[in-house]
mmCIF file of C-alpha atoms in Angstrom:
data_model
loop_
_atom_site.group_PDB
_atom_site.id
_atom_site.type_symbol
_atom_site.label_atom_id
_atom_site.label_comp_id
_atom_site.label_asym_id
_atom_site.label_seq_id
_atom_site.Cartn_x
_atom_site.Cartn_y
_atom_site.Cartn_z
ATOM 1 C CA UNK A 1 -6.749 -14.119 -6.363
ATOM 2 C CA UNK A 2 -8.951 -16.804 -4.830
ATOM 3 C CA UNK A 3 -12.021 -15.655 -2.965
ATOM 4 C CA UNK A 4 -13.299 -17.541 0.055
ATOM 5 C CA UNK A 5 -16.668 -18.496 -1.381
ATOM 6 C CA UNK A 6 -18.030 -19.604 1.973
ATOM 7 C CA UNK A 7 -17.155 -16.363 3.743
ATOM 8 C CA UNK A 8 -19.974 -14.399 2.091
ATOM 9 C CA UNK A 9 -23.393 -15.984 1.621
ATOM 10 C CA UNK A 10 -25.388 -15.285 -1.528
ATOM 11 C CA UNK A 11 -28.313 -14.114 0.578
ATOM 12 C CA UNK A 12 -26.148 -11.667 2.495
ATOM 13 C CA UNK A 13 -24.648 -10.307 -0.694
ATOM 14 C CA UNK A 14 -28.071 -9.988 -2.353
ATOM 15 C CA UNK A 15 -29.425 -8.127 0.666
ATOM 16 C CA UNK A 16 -26.492 -5.733 0.663
ATOM 17 C CA UNK A 17 -26.626 -5.014 -3.061
ATOM 18 C CA UNK A 18 -30.378 -4.376 -2.804
ATOM 19 C CA UNK A 19 -29.795 -2.021 0.100
ATOM 20 C CA UNK A 20 -27.140 -0.196 -1.921
ATOM 21 C CA UNK A 21 -29.493 0.179 -4.881
ATOM 22 C CA UNK A 22 -32.153 1.599 -2.580
ATOM 23 C CA UNK A 23 -29.632 3.981 -1.008
ATOM 24 C CA UNK A 24 -28.499 5.190 -4.427
ATOM 25 C CA UNK A 25 -32.072 5.760 -5.620
ATOM 26 C CA UNK A 26 -32.865 7.696 -2.459
ATOM 27 C CA UNK A 27 -29.832 9.951 -2.863
ATOM 28 C CA UNK A 28 -29.522 10.309 -6.638
ATOM 29 C CA UNK A 29 -27.947 11.798 -8.603
ATOM 30 C CA UNK A 30 -24.620 10.718 -7.159
ATOM 31 C CA UNK A 31 -21.010 11.743 -7.761
ATOM 32 C CA UNK A 32 -18.358 9.260 -6.743
ATOM 33 C CA UNK A 33 -14.832 10.106 -5.626
ATOM 34 C CA UNK A 34 -13.228 7.625 -7.973
ATOM 35 C CA UNK A 35 -9.706 6.208 -7.958
ATOM 36 C CA UNK A 36 -10.161 2.935 -9.819
ATOM 37 C CA UNK A 37 -9.434 0.975 -6.666
ATOM 38 C CA UNK A 38 -11.546 -2.043 -5.732
ATOM 39 C CA UNK A 39 -14.070 -0.082 -3.664
ATOM 40 C CA UNK A 40 -14.683 3.014 -5.733
ATOM 41 C CA UNK A 41 -14.742 1.003 -8.974
ATOM 42 C CA UNK A 42 -17.522 -1.155 -7.591
ATOM 43 C CA UNK A 43 -19.426 1.842 -6.290
ATOM 44 C CA UNK A 44 -19.132 3.710 -9.586
ATOM 45 C CA UNK A 45 -20.331 0.740 -11.630
ATOM 46 C CA UNK A 46 -23.143 -0.041 -9.193
ATOM 47 C CA UNK A 47 -24.273 3.588 -9.317
ATOM 48 C CA UNK A 48 -24.123 3.658 -13.107
ATOM 49 C CA UNK A 49 -26.109 0.437 -13.445
ATOM 50 C CA UNK A 50 -28.644 1.449 -10.798
ATOM 51 C CA UNK A 51 -29.175 5.072 -11.753
ATOM 52 C CA UNK A 52 -28.297 5.274 -15.439
ATOM 53 C CA UNK A 53 -25.554 7.129 -17.259
ATOM 54 C CA UNK A 54 -26.739 10.658 -16.501
ATOM 55 C CA UNK A 55 -27.312 10.251 -12.775
ATOM 56 C CA UNK A 56 -23.904 8.858 -11.820
ATOM 57 C CA UNK A 57 -20.612 10.705 -12.257
ATOM 58 C CA UNK A 58 -17.176 9.386 -11.306
ATOM 59 C CA UNK A 59 -14.686 12.106 -10.429
ATOM 60 C CA UNK A 60 -10.955 11.406 -10.397
ATOM 61 C CA UNK A 61 -8.557 13.611 -8.440
ATOM 62 C CA UNK A 62 -5.126 13.361 -10.052
ATOM 63 C CA UNK A 63 -1.836 14.172 -8.346
ATOM 64 C CA UNK A 64 1.717 12.844 -7.964
ATOM 65 C CA UNK A 65 0.589 10.477 -5.222
ATOM 66 C CA UNK A 66 -1.858 8.747 -7.574
ATOM 67 C CA UNK A 67 -0.128 5.994 -9.573
ATOM 68 C CA UNK A 68 -0.418 6.262 -13.345
ATOM 69 C CA UNK A 69 -1.182 2.540 -13.510
ATOM 70 C CA UNK A 70 -4.200 3.006 -11.285
ATOM 71 C CA UNK A 71 -5.398 5.954 -13.323
ATOM 72 C CA UNK A 72 -5.265 3.716 -16.394
ATOM 73 C CA UNK A 73 -7.339 1.094 -14.571
ATOM 74 C CA UNK A 74 -9.852 3.737 -13.529
ATOM 75 C CA UNK A 75 -10.248 4.911 -17.101
ATOM 76 C CA UNK A 76 -10.529 1.370 -18.401
ATOM 77 C CA UNK A 77 -13.255 0.361 -15.950
ATOM 78 C CA UNK A 78 -15.202 3.542 -16.635
ATOM 79 C CA UNK A 79 -15.028 2.982 -20.363
ATOM 80 C CA UNK A 80 -16.052 -0.664 -20.143
ATOM 81 C CA UNK A 81 -19.074 0.088 -17.958
ATOM 82 C CA UNK A 82 -20.023 3.386 -19.583
ATOM 83 C CA UNK A 83 -19.444 5.420 -16.445
ATOM 84 C CA UNK A 84 -19.129 9.151 -17.034
ATOM 85 C CA UNK A 85 -15.803 10.460 -15.739
ATOM 86 C CA UNK A 86 -14.564 13.896 -14.851
ATOM 87 C CA UNK A 87 -10.943 14.520 -13.901
ATOM 88 C CA UNK A 88 -9.411 17.304 -11.882
ATOM 89 C CA UNK A 89 -5.959 17.989 -10.505
ATOM 90 C CA UNK A 90 -5.338 18.166 -6.794
ATOM 91 C CA UNK A 91 -2.380 19.876 -5.148
ATOM 92 C CA UNK A 92 -1.896 18.199 -1.808
ATOM 93 C CA UNK A 93 1.878 18.193 -2.240
ATOM 94 C CA UNK A 94 1.826 21.981 -2.289
ATOM 95 C CA UNK A 95 0.385 21.972 1.236
ATOM 96 C CA UNK A 96 3.351 21.973 3.659
ATOM 97 C CA UNK A 97 1.190 20.269 6.285
ATOM 98 C CA UNK A 98 0.753 17.340 3.912
ATOM 99 C CA UNK A 99 4.326 17.347 2.619
ATOM 100 C CA UNK A 100 5.671 17.150 6.185
ATOM 101 C CA UNK A 101 3.986 13.732 6.327
ATOM 102 C CA UNK A 102 2.453 13.734 9.793
ATOM 103 C CA UNK A 103 0.474 10.719 10.970
ATOM 104 C CA UNK A 104 -2.741 12.501 9.935
ATOM 105 C CA UNK A 105 -1.372 13.203 6.440
ATOM 106 C CA UNK A 106 -4.472 11.637 4.872
ATOM 107 C CA UNK A 107 -6.606 14.310 6.497
ATOM 108 C CA UNK A 108 -4.828 17.040 4.506
ATOM 109 C CA UNK A 109 -4.948 14.985 1.322
ATOM 110 C CA UNK A 110 -8.657 14.313 1.590
ATOM 111 C CA UNK A 111 -9.340 17.907 2.615
ATOM 112 C CA UNK A 112 -7.664 19.032 -0.606
ATOM 113 C CA UNK A 113 -9.495 16.383 -2.637
ATOM 114 C CA UNK A 114 -12.970 17.053 -1.290
ATOM 115 C CA UNK A 115 -12.585 20.829 -1.226
ATOM 116 C CA UNK A 116 -12.001 20.678 -4.990
ATOM 117 C CA UNK A 117 -14.264 17.782 -5.896
ATOM 118 C CA UNK A 118 -17.417 18.552 -3.925
ATOM 119 C CA UNK A 119 -18.023 22.071 -5.393
ATOM 120 C CA UNK A 120 -17.466 20.668 -8.893
ATOM 121 C CA UNK A 121 -19.974 17.882 -8.221
ATOM 122 C CA UNK A 122 -22.544 20.376 -6.934
ATOM 123 C CA UNK A 123 -22.037 22.666 -9.908
ATOM 124 C CA UNK A 124 -22.573 19.712 -12.261
ATOM 125 C CA UNK A 125 -25.917 18.949 -10.578
ATOM 126 C CA UNK A 126 -24.827 16.157 -8.246
ATOM 127 C CA UNK A 127 -25.919 17.023 -4.713
ATOM 128 C CA UNK A 128 -24.723 13.723 -3.227
ATOM 129 C CA UNK A 129 -21.025 12.936 -3.132
ATOM 130 C CA UNK A 130 -19.850 9.503 -2.014
ATOM 131 C CA UNK A 131 -16.599 7.686 -1.464
ATOM 132 C CA UNK A 132 -15.624 4.015 -1.461
ATOM 133 C CA UNK A 133 -14.878 3.656 2.247
ATOM 134 C CA UNK A 134 -15.914 0.165 3.333
ATOM 135 C CA UNK A 135 -16.854 -1.385 6.662
ATOM 136 C CA UNK A 136 -13.349 -2.802 7.235
ATOM 137 C CA UNK A 137 -11.897 0.687 6.964
ATOM 138 C CA UNK A 138 -13.851 1.814 10.006
ATOM 139 C CA UNK A 139 -11.631 -0.246 12.301
ATOM 140 C CA UNK A 140 -8.391 1.046 10.752
ATOM 141 C CA UNK A 141 -6.568 4.327 11.373
ATOM 142 C CA UNK A 142 -8.123 6.583 8.723
ATOM 143 C CA UNK A 143 -7.754 10.315 9.407
ATOM 144 C CA UNK A 144 -9.019 10.983 5.892
ATOM 145 C CA UNK A 145 -12.498 9.975 7.026
ATOM 146 C CA UNK A 146 -12.711 13.150 9.104
ATOM 147 C CA UNK A 147 -12.206 15.281 5.993
ATOM 148 C CA UNK A 148 -14.945 13.355 4.216
ATOM 149 C CA UNK A 149 -17.321 14.082 7.074
ATOM 150 C CA UNK A 150 -16.443 17.782 7.054
ATOM 151 C CA UNK A 151 -17.335 17.951 3.365
ATOM 152 C CA UNK A 152 -20.556 15.958 3.736
ATOM 153 C CA UNK A 153 -19.208 13.055 1.721
ATOM 154 C CA UNK A 154 -21.209 9.892 2.367
ATOM 155 C CA UNK A 155 -19.798 6.365 2.569
ATOM 156 C CA UNK A 156 -22.682 4.074 1.610
ATOM 157 C CA UNK A 157 -20.580 0.911 1.414
ATOM 158 C CA UNK A 158 -19.414 1.326 4.998
ATOM 159 C CA UNK A 159 -22.843 2.469 6.105
ATOM 160 C CA UNK A 160 -24.464 -0.658 4.664
ATOM 161 C CA UNK A 161 -21.849 -3.025 6.076
ATOM 162 C CA UNK A 162 -19.988 -3.918 2.899
ATOM 163 C CA UNK A 163 -16.613 -5.411 3.806
ATOM 164 C CA UNK A 164 -13.800 -5.668 1.268
ATOM 165 C CA UNK A 165 -14.773 -9.286 0.739
ATOM 166 C CA UNK A 166 -18.379 -8.315 -0.011
ATOM 167 C CA UNK A 167 -17.127 -5.776 -2.520
ATOM 168 C CA UNK A 168 -14.824 -8.280 -4.220
ATOM 169 C CA UNK A 169 -17.679 -10.803 -4.519
ATOM 170 C CA UNK A 170 -20.115 -8.194 -5.798
ATOM 171 C CA UNK A 171 -17.524 -6.866 -8.259
ATOM 172 C CA UNK A 172 -16.857 -10.328 -9.611
ATOM 173 C CA UNK A 173 -20.581 -10.880 -10.079
ATOM 174 C CA UNK A 174 -20.757 -7.704 -12.167
ATOM 175 C CA UNK A 175 -17.642 -8.617 -14.152
ATOM 176 C CA UNK A 176 -15.591 -5.691 -12.870
ATOM 177 C CA UNK A 177 -11.912 -6.600 -13.386
ATOM 178 C CA UNK A 178 -10.851 -4.922 -10.152
ATOM 179 C CA UNK A 179 -12.494 -7.680 -8.119
ATOM 180 C CA UNK A 180 -9.127 -9.390 -7.773
ATOM 181 C CA UNK A 181 -6.974 -6.288 -7.738
ATOM 182 C CA UNK A 182 -4.817 -5.804 -4.631
ATOM 183 C CA UNK A 183 -5.686 -2.873 -2.386
ATOM 184 C CA UNK A 184 -4.006 0.237 -3.686
ATOM 185 C CA UNK A 185 -3.523 3.118 -1.278
ATOM 186 C CA UNK A 186 -1.757 6.265 -2.477
ATOM 187 C CA UNK A 187 1.995 6.262 -3.034
ATOM 188 C CA UNK A 188 2.634 8.494 -0.023
ATOM 189 C CA UNK A 189 1.698 5.563 2.203
ATOM 190 C CA UNK A 190 5.102 4.059 1.344
ATOM 191 C CA UNK A 191 6.945 6.814 3.200
ATOM 192 C CA UNK A 192 7.311 6.620 6.982
ATOM 193 C CA UNK A 193 5.531 9.373 8.851
ATOM 194 C CA UNK A 194 7.847 12.334 9.293
ATOM 195 C CA UNK A 195 9.692 11.660 6.037
ATOM 196 C CA UNK A 196 8.903 14.512 3.666
ATOM 197 C CA UNK A 197 6.672 13.659 0.730
ATOM 198 C CA UNK A 198 8.181 14.954 -2.500
ATOM 199 C CA UNK A 199 7.321 14.397 -6.122
ATOM 200 C CA UNK A 200 10.754 12.868 -6.669
ATOM 201 C CA UNK A 201 10.305 10.275 -3.939
ATOM 202 C CA UNK A 202 6.824 9.347 -5.104
ATOM 203 C CA UNK A 203 8.129 8.935 -8.632
ATOM 204 C CA UNK A 204 10.955 6.730 -7.339
ATOM 205 C CA UNK A 205 8.473 4.475 -5.514
ATOM 206 C CA UNK A 206 6.122 4.347 -8.479
ATOM 207 C CA UNK A 207 8.941 3.377 -10.861
ATOM 208 C CA UNK A 208 10.196 0.669 -8.504
ATOM 209 C CA UNK A 209 6.749 -0.868 -8.062
ATOM 210 C CA UNK A 210 6.062 -0.725 -11.795
ATOM 211 C CA UNK A 211 9.402 -2.443 -12.470
ATOM 212 C CA UNK A 212 8.513 -5.214 -10.024
ATOM 213 C CA UNK A 213 5.117 -5.702 -11.658
ATOM 214 C CA UNK A 214 6.914 -6.085 -14.989
ATOM 215 C CA UNK A 215 8.839 -8.969 -13.448
ATOM 216 C CA UNK A 216 5.511 -10.713 -13.017
ATOM 217 C CA UNK A 217 5.012 -10.110 -9.312
ATOM 218 C CA UNK A 218 1.308 -10.461 -8.621
ATOM 219 C CA UNK A 219 -0.783 -9.744 -5.570
ATOM 220 C CA UNK A 220 0.033 -7.286 -2.826
ATOM 221 C CA UNK A 221 3.231 -5.355 -3.345
ATOM 222 C CA UNK A 222 4.747 -2.323 -1.657
ATOM 223 C CA UNK A 223 8.093 -0.589 -1.983
ATOM 224 C CA UNK A 224 8.612 1.087 1.380
ATOM 225 C CA UNK A 225 10.862 4.132 1.347
ATOM 226 C CA UNK A 226 13.711 4.308 3.870
ATOM 227 C CA UNK A 227 15.861 7.024 2.283
ATOM 228 C CA UNK A 228 18.548 5.166 0.266
ATOM 229 C CA UNK A 229 16.992 1.806 1.112
ATOM 230 C CA UNK A 230 13.901 0.315 -0.540
ATOM 231 C CA UNK A 231 12.195 -2.340 1.558
ATOM 232 C CA UNK A 232 10.073 -4.535 -0.659
ATOM 233 C CA UNK A 233 7.013 -6.227 0.774
ATOM 234 C CA UNK A 234 5.594 -9.069 -1.329
ATOM 235 C CA UNK A 235 2.590 -11.288 -0.786
ATOM 236 C CA UNK A 236 3.711 -14.184 1.438
ATOM 237 C CA UNK A 237 2.967 -16.611 -1.404
ATOM 238 C CA UNK A 238 5.544 -14.814 -3.599
ATOM 239 C CA UNK A 239 8.238 -14.461 -0.975
ATOM 240 C CA UNK A 240 9.953 -17.860 -1.093
ATOM 241 C CA UNK A 241 10.415 -17.728 -4.839
ATOM 242 C CA UNK A 242 12.235 -14.396 -4.637
ATOM 243 C CA UNK A 243 14.715 -15.621 -2.054
ATOM 244 C CA UNK A 244 16.470 -17.543 -4.814
ATOM 245 C CA UNK A 245 19.844 -15.799 -5.370
ATOM 246 C CA UNK A 246 19.392 -15.388 -9.126
ATOM 247 C CA UNK A 247 15.933 -13.921 -8.744
ATOM 248 C CA UNK A 248 17.134 -11.690 -5.902
ATOM 249 C CA UNK A 249 19.647 -10.178 -8.313
ATOM 250 C CA UNK A 250 16.885 -9.505 -10.841
ATOM 251 C CA UNK A 251 14.702 -7.909 -8.189
ATOM 252 C CA UNK A 252 17.592 -5.782 -6.920
ATOM 253 C CA UNK A 253 18.390 -4.543 -10.394
ATOM 254 C CA UNK A 254 14.762 -3.616 -11.060
ATOM 255 C CA UNK A 255 14.431 -1.579 -7.880
ATOM 256 C CA UNK A 256 17.889 -0.028 -8.211
ATOM 257 C CA UNK A 257 16.897 1.393 -11.597
ATOM 258 C CA UNK A 258 14.429 3.594 -9.737
ATOM 259 C CA UNK A 259 17.277 5.220 -7.835
ATOM 260 C CA UNK A 260 17.576 3.206 -4.631
ATOM 261 C CA UNK A 261 21.131 2.221 -3.724
ATOM 262 C CA UNK A 262 20.073 -0.469 -1.274
ATOM 263 C CA UNK A 263 17.262 -2.991 -1.654
ATOM 264 C CA UNK A 264 15.832 -5.224 1.052
ATOM 265 C CA UNK A 265 13.150 -7.886 1.078
ATOM 266 C CA UNK A 266 10.823 -7.928 4.062
ATOM 267 C CA UNK A 267 10.802 -11.395 5.625
ATOM 268 C CA UNK A 268 7.213 -11.240 6.796
ATOM 269 C CA UNK A 269 5.905 -9.951 3.516
ATOM 270 C CA UNK A 270 3.123 -7.507 2.843
ATOM 271 C CA UNK A 271 1.029 -6.116 5.619
ATOM 272 C CA UNK A 272 -1.397 -3.271 5.348
ATOM 273 C CA UNK A 273 -0.346 -0.190 7.305
ATOM 274 C CA UNK A 274 3.139 -1.619 7.755
ATOM 275 C CA UNK A 275 4.729 1.763 8.355
ATOM 276 C CA UNK A 276 2.077 2.584 10.938
ATOM 277 C CA UNK A 277 3.371 -0.374 12.923
ATOM 278 C CA UNK A 278 6.999 0.565 12.410
ATOM 279 C CA UNK A 279 6.366 4.032 13.742
ATOM 280 C CA UNK A 280 4.048 3.126 16.549
ATOM 281 C CA UNK A 281 0.783 4.552 15.233
ATOM 282 C CA UNK A 282 -1.019 1.259 15.709
ATOM 283 C CA UNK A 283 -0.196 -2.221 16.833
ATOM 284 C CA UNK A 284 -0.246 -5.172 14.444
ATOM 285 C CA UNK B 1 29.226 -15.277 13.111
ATOM 286 C CA UNK B 2 26.982 -12.218 13.308
ATOM 287 C CA UNK B 3 27.903 -8.551 13.154
ATOM 288 C CA UNK B 4 25.913 -5.556 14.297
ATOM 289 C CA UNK B 5 25.869 -2.020 13.011
ATOM 290 C CA UNK B 6 23.577 0.979 13.143
ATOM 291 C CA UNK B 7 21.857 2.577 16.078
ATOM 292 C CA UNK B 8 21.747 1.042 19.527
ATOM 293 C CA UNK B 9 18.301 1.512 21.010
ATOM 294 C CA UNK B 10 16.159 0.051 23.744
ATOM 295 C CA UNK B 11 15.527 -2.748 21.286
ATOM 296 C CA UNK B 12 18.046 -5.432 21.933
ATOM 297 C CA UNK B 13 19.891 -5.636 18.623
ATOM 298 C CA UNK B 14 22.989 -7.230 20.107
ATOM 299 C CA UNK B 15 20.972 -10.033 21.650
ATOM 300 C CA UNK B 16 18.982 -10.479 18.431
ATOM 301 C CA UNK B 17 22.165 -10.782 16.372
ATOM 302 C CA UNK B 18 23.449 -13.390 18.789
ATOM 303 C CA UNK B 19 20.167 -15.295 18.770
ATOM 304 C CA UNK B 20 20.092 -15.375 14.963
ATOM 305 C CA UNK B 21 23.665 -16.642 14.942
ATOM 306 C CA UNK B 22 22.616 -19.425 17.293
ATOM 307 C CA UNK B 23 20.075 -20.512 14.678
ATOM 308 C CA UNK B 24 23.046 -21.035 12.373
ATOM 309 C CA UNK B 25 22.160 -18.113 10.097
ATOM 310 C CA UNK B 26 25.262 -16.228 9.124
ATOM 311 C CA UNK B 27 24.573 -12.529 8.743
ATOM 312 C CA UNK B 28 25.342 -9.010 9.915
ATOM 313 C CA UNK B 29 22.568 -6.953 11.471
ATOM 314 C CA UNK B 30 21.807 -3.265 11.079
ATOM 315 C CA UNK B 31 19.203 -1.772 13.414
ATOM 316 C CA UNK B 32 17.085 1.007 11.855
ATOM 317 C CA UNK B 33 14.427 1.905 14.399
ATOM 318 C CA UNK B 34 11.979 -0.966 14.563
ATOM 319 C CA UNK B 35 13.498 -2.545 11.471
ATOM 320 C CA UNK B 36 16.136 -5.236 11.870
ATOM 321 C CA UNK B 37 18.007 -5.305 8.579
ATOM 322 C CA UNK B 38 19.897 -8.534 8.019
ATOM 323 C CA UNK B 39 22.884 -8.644 5.681
ATOM 324 C CA UNK B 40 23.293 -12.368 5.135
ATOM 325 C CA UNK B 41 26.159 -14.279 3.607
ATOM 326 C CA UNK B 42 25.214 -16.626 0.729
ATOM 327 C CA UNK B 43 24.944 -19.391 3.314
ATOM 328 C CA UNK B 44 22.666 -17.159 5.374
ATOM 329 C CA UNK B 45 20.456 -16.519 2.354
ATOM 330 C CA UNK B 46 20.193 -20.246 1.747
ATOM 331 C CA UNK B 47 19.148 -20.768 5.349
ATOM 332 C CA UNK B 48 16.469 -18.081 5.062
ATOM 333 C CA UNK B 49 14.919 -19.791 2.042
ATOM 334 C CA UNK B 50 13.468 -22.265 4.495
ATOM 335 C CA UNK B 51 10.056 -21.121 5.785
ATOM 336 C CA UNK B 52 10.757 -22.444 9.261
ATOM 337 C CA UNK B 53 13.993 -20.438 9.537
ATOM 338 C CA UNK B 54 12.223 -17.261 8.504
ATOM 339 C CA UNK B 55 9.495 -17.849 11.027
ATOM 340 C CA UNK B 56 12.103 -18.415 13.728
ATOM 341 C CA UNK B 57 13.906 -15.174 12.842
ATOM 342 C CA UNK B 58 10.641 -13.230 12.850
ATOM 343 C CA UNK B 59 9.750 -14.641 16.254
ATOM 344 C CA UNK B 60 13.176 -13.734 17.644
ATOM 345 C CA UNK B 61 12.945 -10.216 16.243
ATOM 346 C CA UNK B 62 9.567 -9.681 17.868
ATOM 347 C CA UNK B 63 10.927 -11.054 21.134
ATOM 348 C CA UNK B 64 13.748 -8.502 20.982
ATOM 349 C CA UNK B 65 11.487 -5.538 20.282
ATOM 350 C CA UNK B 66 11.609 -5.257 16.493
ATOM 351 C CA UNK B 67 8.470 -4.907 14.367
ATOM 352 C CA UNK B 68 10.051 -5.656 10.983
ATOM 353 C CA UNK B 69 12.825 -7.864 9.626
ATOM 354 C CA UNK B 70 14.210 -7.570 6.120
ATOM 355 C CA UNK B 71 17.212 -8.990 4.346
ATOM 356 C CA UNK B 72 19.312 -6.699 2.267
ATOM 357 C CA UNK B 73 19.795 -8.063 -1.229
ATOM 358 C CA UNK B 74 23.300 -8.209 -2.651
ATOM 359 C CA UNK B 75 24.083 -5.282 -4.911
ATOM 360 C CA UNK B 76 27.234 -4.134 -6.680
ATOM 361 C CA UNK B 77 26.132 -0.570 -6.190
ATOM 362 C CA UNK B 78 25.761 -1.061 -2.444
ATOM 363 C CA UNK B 79 29.130 -2.723 -2.119
ATOM 364 C CA UNK B 80 30.752 0.295 -3.706
ATOM 365 C CA UNK B 81 28.717 2.837 -1.748
ATOM 366 C CA UNK B 82 28.936 1.550 1.814
ATOM 367 C CA UNK B 83 32.592 2.160 2.480
ATOM 368 C CA UNK B 84 31.672 5.312 4.392
ATOM 369 C CA UNK B 85 29.034 3.548 6.496
ATOM 370 C CA UNK B 86 29.224 3.402 10.259
ATOM 371 C CA UNK B 87 31.760 0.776 11.271
ATOM 372 C CA UNK B 88 30.452 -2.718 11.786
ATOM 373 C CA UNK B 89 30.098 -3.717 15.402
ATOM 374 C CA UNK B 90 30.487 -7.229 16.634
ATOM 375 C CA UNK B 91 27.296 -8.651 18.099
#
């Protein structure tokens, strides 16, 4: 991934990272809701480097909607940067309000996550719990943010004006491999609202995306679930190459192995919140 | 020639199928909510490899009320499983 080096000035980035360090010192010790995504990986490493090993704790909530590949990344980053990690299981799929997949599904997921994670953080001696929400997220449809507020989870990156681009630049400066990682929302985001979230469907999506990664597809990638049909969204730079008939056959075979009987390639390519647009939650 | 199948909604799938045919892209069209699913012939696939053609199709789809356009990829499994599908309608 190429970063637009002119989009973030060194002075701006230095000011933001200093502000984050000050925030962390003022609120230490800090537990981080940690997924291994771009944002929480940066926050966990920044907290570890600012506060030391004993005053920063990354907590992973594991469930069927959390891709195994991302869990592996989370573990790898934590190991490389000596971040202490605690893992716990979450059961959002057992909540029928979540499984029904309403447009505020993320609220129920985050309620489950924080209601388990926050008490554990407190009992381990971490009175401040933070998440990786960034400033860009504030303009998107994010019902999960309400749950964070209800559980007194702070979002220092958003609070201090860190955009995704700031976080990628800062991550690269620290040598965190996730700096160029595509955004990685939970697997349930591939199902249209109103389509029931089941472990089987999440597994199907995860297998299909993993198979596509094995084909060498880089950058943003989503397998959107439409019952028997998988609609694949690729980064626009990848799209043309996969419209070659021979490569289309390879792509079809890879996705079909995950249990889809029909495979389609989106002609516009990846867009964040694509199913929100399809179902009228927001306008692209 | 274009064909149309799937639901008929306030989105104008018939007109979209006709407009895509006018671009010289040979395909059937299945409307699934806001998704226009194109089932192109090999010639249609070749046409859609051109960036300009894809942009034109996307613009037409938006004009006719669709938010997404995808092309279904050829599959042996699909060919054997779609015999019970809704009948194809002529666009």
